[in-house]
Amino acid sequence: MRAIKKTEAARSDACHRPSHYRAKGLRSLKVRDVAEAADCAIGSVYNEFGDFDGLILTVNCETVLALTARLKAVPAEDPVRQLHGLAAVYLEFATTQANLLRSLFEHRMEEDRPFPEDILRMLMQAFELMHAPLARLLPDRGVAQLATLARRMFSAVHGIISLGLEERMVALPPDQLSRQVAGFIDTHLAGLGIKTAR
């Protein structure tokens, strides 16, 4: 019995492992691929996740946790450098985990079901890591204003990175993309009256 449970646990871990999603991406992923990688029946995958949405949402949840952990590790001594550090970490994650990040933002629930609130909250908590440095730089702004500024900054950085990595368009080398992101942050902060000498 213990051996059976150990085998089931190993298969469950293999189902959750992001290597298949990282390699294939959401658009070409099939439940059969996950079952083969986990060495189990397709039915076992459905037993683990419920349906295809459950499979993708589980991976998305783990992607957010991994991204948040990396963002939290950015040094916070200097707020301007912290914002640049957060953007640099996001760029590195987007470059090395492109398919996982696409799954997070591109997945649409079957039958127009609403996106789970818990994952949305987790994602918002990751973005809220920009609030603290912005609050230090703009102490006269209220919480709602800071939240709007943080969302606007993230949206712009995400857009620059997403388009810069898009193979169907003119993909940019990582160093050039990094300079574009850093230039945007400096310009954006300068527009808010913040000196950006680093």
mmCIF file of C-alpha atoms in Angstrom:
data_model
loop_
_atom_site.group_PDB
_atom_site.id
_atom_site.type_symbol
_atom_site.label_atom_id
_atom_site.label_comp_id
_atom_site.label_asym_id
_atom_site.label_seq_id
_atom_site.Cartn_x
_atom_site.Cartn_y
_atom_site.Cartn_z
ATOM 1 C CA MET A 1 0.000 0.000 0.000
ATOM 2 C CA ARG A 2 2.828 2.405 0.893
ATOM 3 C CA ALA A 3 4.542 1.651 -2.443
ATOM 4 C CA ILE A 4 1.316 2.367 -4.320
ATOM 5 C CA LYS A 5 0.900 5.715 -2.532
ATOM 6 C CA LYS A 6 4.525 6.570 -3.287
ATOM 7 C CA THR A 7 3.972 5.811 -6.967
ATOM 8 C CA GLU A 8 0.802 7.922 -7.008
ATOM 9 C CA ALA A 9 2.663 10.792 -5.364
ATOM 10 C CA ALA A 10 5.464 10.553 -7.936
ATOM 11 C CA ARG A 11 2.965 10.633 -10.801
ATOM 12 C CA SER A 12 1.176 13.589 -9.247
ATOM 13 C CA ASP A 13 4.497 15.409 -8.960
ATOM 14 C CA ALA A 14 5.290 14.610 -12.591
ATOM 15 C CA CYS A 15 1.916 15.972 -13.691
ATOM 16 C CA HIS A 16 2.637 19.231 -11.870
ATOM 17 C CA ARG A 17 6.166 19.521 -13.214
ATOM 18 C CA PRO A 18 6.382 22.529 -15.562
ATOM 19 C CA SER A 19 8.872 21.054 -18.050
ATOM 20 C CA HIS A 20 6.188 19.923 -20.524
ATOM 21 C CA TYR A 21 4.436 23.308 -20.365
ATOM 22 C CA ARG A 22 7.734 25.182 -20.666
ATOM 23 C CA ALA A 23 8.733 23.170 -23.722
ATOM 24 C CA LYS A 24 5.467 22.981 -25.651
ATOM 25 C CA GLY A 25 3.473 25.988 -24.511
ATOM 26 C CA LEU A 26 -0.244 26.234 -23.984
ATOM 27 C CA ARG A 27 -1.284 26.256 -27.630
ATOM 28 C CA SER A 28 0.177 22.851 -28.471
ATOM 29 C CA LEU A 29 -0.166 21.183 -25.073
ATOM 30 C CA LYS A 30 -2.298 18.047 -24.890
ATOM 31 C CA VAL A 31 -3.375 16.067 -21.837
ATOM 32 C CA ARG A 32 -1.767 13.063 -23.527
ATOM 33 C CA ASP A 33 1.627 14.837 -23.334
ATOM 34 C CA VAL A 34 1.273 15.277 -19.579
ATOM 35 C CA ALA A 35 0.152 11.676 -19.116
ATOM 36 C CA GLU A 36 3.127 10.359 -21.099
ATOM 37 C CA ALA A 37 5.563 12.537 -19.148
ATOM 38 C CA ALA A 38 4.059 11.348 -15.866
ATOM 39 C CA ASP A 39 3.915 7.718 -17.071
ATOM 40 C CA CYS A 40 0.248 7.397 -16.244
ATOM 41 C CA ALA A 41 -3.126 7.037 -17.938
ATOM 42 C CA ILE A 42 -4.908 10.070 -19.338
ATOM 43 C CA GLY A 43 -7.688 9.389 -16.854
ATOM 44 C CA SER A 44 -5.215 9.834 -13.992
ATOM 45 C CA VAL A 45 -4.440 13.347 -15.217
ATOM 46 C CA TYR A 46 -8.142 14.186 -15.206
ATOM 47 C CA ASN A 47 -8.483 12.668 -11.737
ATOM 48 C CA GLU A 48 -5.665 14.952 -10.567
ATOM 49 C CA PHE A 49 -6.890 18.189 -12.162
ATOM 50 C CA GLY A 50 -10.563 17.703 -13.014
ATOM 51 C CA ASP A 51 -10.326 19.047 -16.551
ATOM 52 C CA PHE A 52 -7.976 20.876 -18.911
ATOM 53 C CA ASP A 53 -8.708 24.197 -17.210
ATOM 54 C CA GLY A 54 -7.722 22.700 -13.878
ATOM 55 C CA LEU A 55 -4.450 21.472 -15.368
ATOM 56 C CA ILE A 56 -3.539 24.871 -16.818
ATOM 57 C CA LEU A 57 -4.675 26.796 -13.731
ATOM 58 C CA THR A 58 -2.501 24.621 -11.493
ATOM 59 C CA VAL A 59 0.519 25.388 -13.650
ATOM 60 C CA ASN A 60 -0.434 29.083 -13.717
ATOM 61 C CA CYS A 61 -0.632 29.127 -9.930
ATOM 62 C CA GLU A 62 2.844 27.626 -9.642
ATOM 63 C CA THR A 63 4.119 30.118 -12.240
ATOM 64 C CA VAL A 64 2.836 33.059 -10.177
ATOM 65 C CA LEU A 65 4.442 31.642 -7.023
ATOM 66 C CA ALA A 66 7.790 31.229 -8.797
ATOM 67 C CA LEU A 67 7.638 34.723 -10.289
ATOM 68 C CA THR A 68 6.633 36.307 -6.973
ATOM 69 C CA ALA A 69 9.494 34.590 -5.139
ATOM 70 C CA ARG A 70 11.994 36.027 -7.607
ATOM 71 C CA LEU A 71 10.468 39.508 -7.423
ATOM 72 C CA LYS A 72 10.530 39.468 -3.622
ATOM 73 C CA ALA A 73 14.266 38.740 -3.724
ATOM 74 C CA VAL A 74 15.014 42.099 -5.407
ATOM 75 C CA PRO A 75 16.940 44.380 -2.986
ATOM 76 C CA ALA A 76 14.781 47.189 -1.615
ATOM 77 C CA GLU A 77 17.361 49.619 -0.213
ATOM 78 C CA ASP A 78 16.934 52.141 -3.045
ATOM 79 C CA PRO A 79 13.417 52.552 -4.523
ATOM 80 C CA VAL A 80 14.556 53.520 -8.028
ATOM 81 C CA ARG A 81 16.974 50.609 -8.206
ATOM 82 C CA GLN A 82 14.264 48.347 -6.819
ATOM 83 C CA LEU A 83 11.875 49.289 -9.642
ATOM 84 C CA HIS A 84 14.623 48.650 -12.180
ATOM 85 C CA GLY A 85 15.418 45.374 -10.429
ATOM 86 C CA LEU A 86 11.791 44.250 -10.512
ATOM 87 C CA ALA A 87 11.628 44.984 -14.238
ATOM 88 C CA ALA A 88 14.921 43.158 -14.855
ATOM 89 C CA VAL A 89 13.698 40.087 -12.974
ATOM 90 C CA TYR A 90 10.430 40.125 -14.903
ATOM 91 C CA LEU A 91 12.356 40.350 -18.184
ATOM 92 C CA GLU A 92 14.602 37.443 -17.175
ATOM 93 C CA PHE A 93 11.568 35.350 -16.201
ATOM 94 C CA ALA A 94 9.762 36.217 -19.435
ATOM 95 C CA THR A 95 12.855 35.297 -21.446
ATOM 96 C CA THR A 96 13.550 31.962 -19.754
ATOM 97 C CA GLN A 97 9.956 30.923 -18.989
ATOM 98 C CA ALA A 98 8.181 32.369 -22.023
ATOM 99 C CA ASN A 99 5.612 29.594 -22.467
ATOM 100 C CA LEU A 100 4.683 29.551 -18.784
ATOM 101 C CA LEU A 101 4.138 33.312 -18.795
ATOM 102 C CA ARG A 102 2.077 33.129 -21.997
ATOM 103 C CA SER A 103 -0.110 30.479 -20.401
ATOM 104 C CA LEU A 104 -0.677 32.771 -17.434
ATOM 105 C CA PHE A 105 -1.914 35.666 -19.567
ATOM 106 C CA GLU A 106 -3.384 33.929 -22.612
ATOM 107 C CA HIS A 107 -5.427 31.043 -21.174
ATOM 108 C CA ARG A 108 -9.176 31.447 -21.579
ATOM 109 C CA MET A 109 -11.495 29.345 -19.462
ATOM 110 C CA GLU A 110 -13.729 26.858 -21.276
ATOM 111 C CA GLU A 111 -17.396 27.823 -21.686
ATOM 112 C CA ASP A 112 -16.570 31.395 -20.588
ATOM 113 C CA ARG A 113 -16.202 30.388 -16.951
ATOM 114 C CA PRO A 114 -14.752 33.168 -14.766
ATOM 115 C CA PHE A 115 -11.047 33.141 -14.000
ATOM 116 C CA PRO A 116 -10.483 31.954 -10.399
ATOM 117 C CA GLU A 117 -10.271 34.804 -7.901
ATOM 118 C CA ASP A 118 -7.466 33.185 -5.907
ATOM 119 C CA ILE A 119 -5.051 33.247 -8.855
ATOM 120 C CA LEU A 120 -6.042 36.820 -9.689
ATOM 121 C CA ARG A 121 -5.305 37.819 -6.086
ATOM 122 C CA MET A 122 -1.934 36.078 -6.236
ATOM 123 C CA LEU A 123 -1.106 37.899 -9.457
ATOM 124 C CA MET A 124 -2.128 41.247 -7.981
ATOM 125 C CA GLN A 125 0.064 40.579 -4.947
ATOM 126 C CA ALA A 126 3.022 40.125 -7.284
ATOM 127 C CA PHE A 127 2.285 43.449 -8.990
ATOM 128 C CA GLU A 128 1.834 45.146 -5.610
ATOM 129 C CA LEU A 129 5.550 44.688 -4.963
ATOM 130 C CA MET A 130 5.907 47.914 -6.975
ATOM 131 C CA HIS A 131 3.764 49.813 -4.459
ATOM 132 C CA ALA A 132 6.412 50.128 -1.740
ATOM 133 C CA PRO A 133 9.139 51.749 -3.893
ATOM 134 C CA LEU A 134 6.580 54.023 -5.547
ATOM 135 C CA ALA A 135 5.241 55.058 -2.123
ATOM 136 C CA ARG A 136 8.761 55.990 -1.033
ATOM 137 C CA LEU A 137 9.290 58.017 -4.188
ATOM 138 C CA LEU A 138 5.823 59.610 -4.116
ATOM 139 C CA PRO A 139 4.887 59.986 -0.429
ATOM 140 C CA ASP A 140 2.118 62.472 -1.244
ATOM 141 C CA ARG A 141 0.158 59.990 -3.381
ATOM 142 C CA GLY A 142 -2.722 57.974 -1.952
ATOM 143 C CA VAL A 143 -3.044 54.201 -2.008
ATOM 144 C CA ALA A 144 -5.443 54.226 -4.965
ATOM 145 C CA GLN A 145 -3.161 56.494 -6.977
ATOM 146 C CA LEU A 146 -0.151 54.311 -6.251
ATOM 147 C CA ALA A 147 -2.092 51.215 -7.280
ATOM 148 C CA THR A 148 -3.003 52.872 -10.582
ATOM 149 C CA LEU A 149 0.599 53.929 -11.186
ATOM 150 C CA ALA A 150 1.846 50.422 -10.393
ATOM 151 C CA ARG A 151 -0.651 48.816 -12.791
ATOM 152 C CA ARG A 152 0.222 51.328 -15.492
ATOM 153 C CA MET A 153 3.944 50.731 -15.085
ATOM 154 C CA PHE A 154 3.546 46.953 -15.085
ATOM 155 C CA SER A 155 1.295 47.049 -18.160
ATOM 156 C CA ALA A 156 3.836 49.119 -20.067
ATOM 157 C CA VAL A 157 6.810 46.951 -19.042
ATOM 158 C CA HIS A 158 4.866 43.777 -19.838
ATOM 159 C CA GLY A 159 3.906 45.182 -23.234
ATOM 160 C CA ILE A 160 7.464 46.190 -24.107
ATOM 161 C CA ILE A 161 8.795 42.775 -23.110
ATOM 162 C CA SER A 162 5.993 40.782 -24.778
ATOM 163 C CA LEU A 163 6.370 42.588 -28.100
ATOM 164 C CA GLY A 164 10.152 42.479 -27.846
ATOM 165 C CA LEU A 165 10.093 38.696 -27.471
ATOM 166 C CA GLU A 166 7.391 38.069 -30.087
ATOM 167 C CA GLU A 167 8.963 35.933 -32.810
ATOM 168 C CA ARG A 168 6.329 36.822 -35.391
ATOM 169 C CA MET A 169 7.502 40.425 -35.170
ATOM 170 C CA VAL A 170 11.082 41.670 -34.878
ATOM 171 C CA ALA A 171 12.368 39.973 -31.738
ATOM 172 C CA LEU A 172 14.995 41.971 -29.876
ATOM 173 C CA PRO A 173 18.166 40.609 -28.236
ATOM 174 C CA PRO A 174 17.803 40.484 -24.425
ATOM 175 C CA ASP A 175 20.407 43.219 -23.834
ATOM 176 C CA GLN A 176 18.667 45.612 -26.215
ATOM 177 C CA LEU A 177 15.293 44.794 -24.678
ATOM 178 C CA SER A 178 16.753 45.379 -21.225
ATOM 179 C CA ARG A 179 17.912 48.860 -22.265
ATOM 180 C CA GLN A 180 14.465 49.654 -23.640
ATOM 181 C CA VAL A 181 12.772 48.630 -20.388
ATOM 182 C CA ALA A 182 15.268 50.582 -18.282
ATOM 183 C CA GLY A 183 14.844 53.619 -20.539
ATOM 184 C CA PHE A 184 11.078 53.465 -20.184
ATOM 185 C CA ILE A 185 11.275 53.312 -16.380
ATOM 186 C CA ASP A 186 13.646 56.281 -16.238
ATOM 187 C CA THR A 187 11.444 58.296 -18.607
ATOM 188 C CA HIS A 188 8.267 57.367 -16.736
ATOM 189 C CA LEU A 189 9.719 58.287 -13.358
ATOM 190 C CA ALA A 190 11.151 61.520 -14.753
ATOM 191 C CA GLY A 191 7.630 62.389 -15.912
ATOM 192 C CA LEU A 192 6.499 61.968 -12.307
ATOM 193 C CA GLY A 193 9.211 64.373 -11.170
ATOM 194 C CA ILE A 194 11.543 61.668 -9.842
ATOM 195 C CA LYS A 195 15.289 61.848 -10.420
ATOM 196 C CA THR A 196 16.576 58.557 -11.731
ATOM 197 C CA ALA A 197 20.355 58.767 -11.373
ATOM 198 C CA ARG A 198 21.514 55.239 -10.507
#
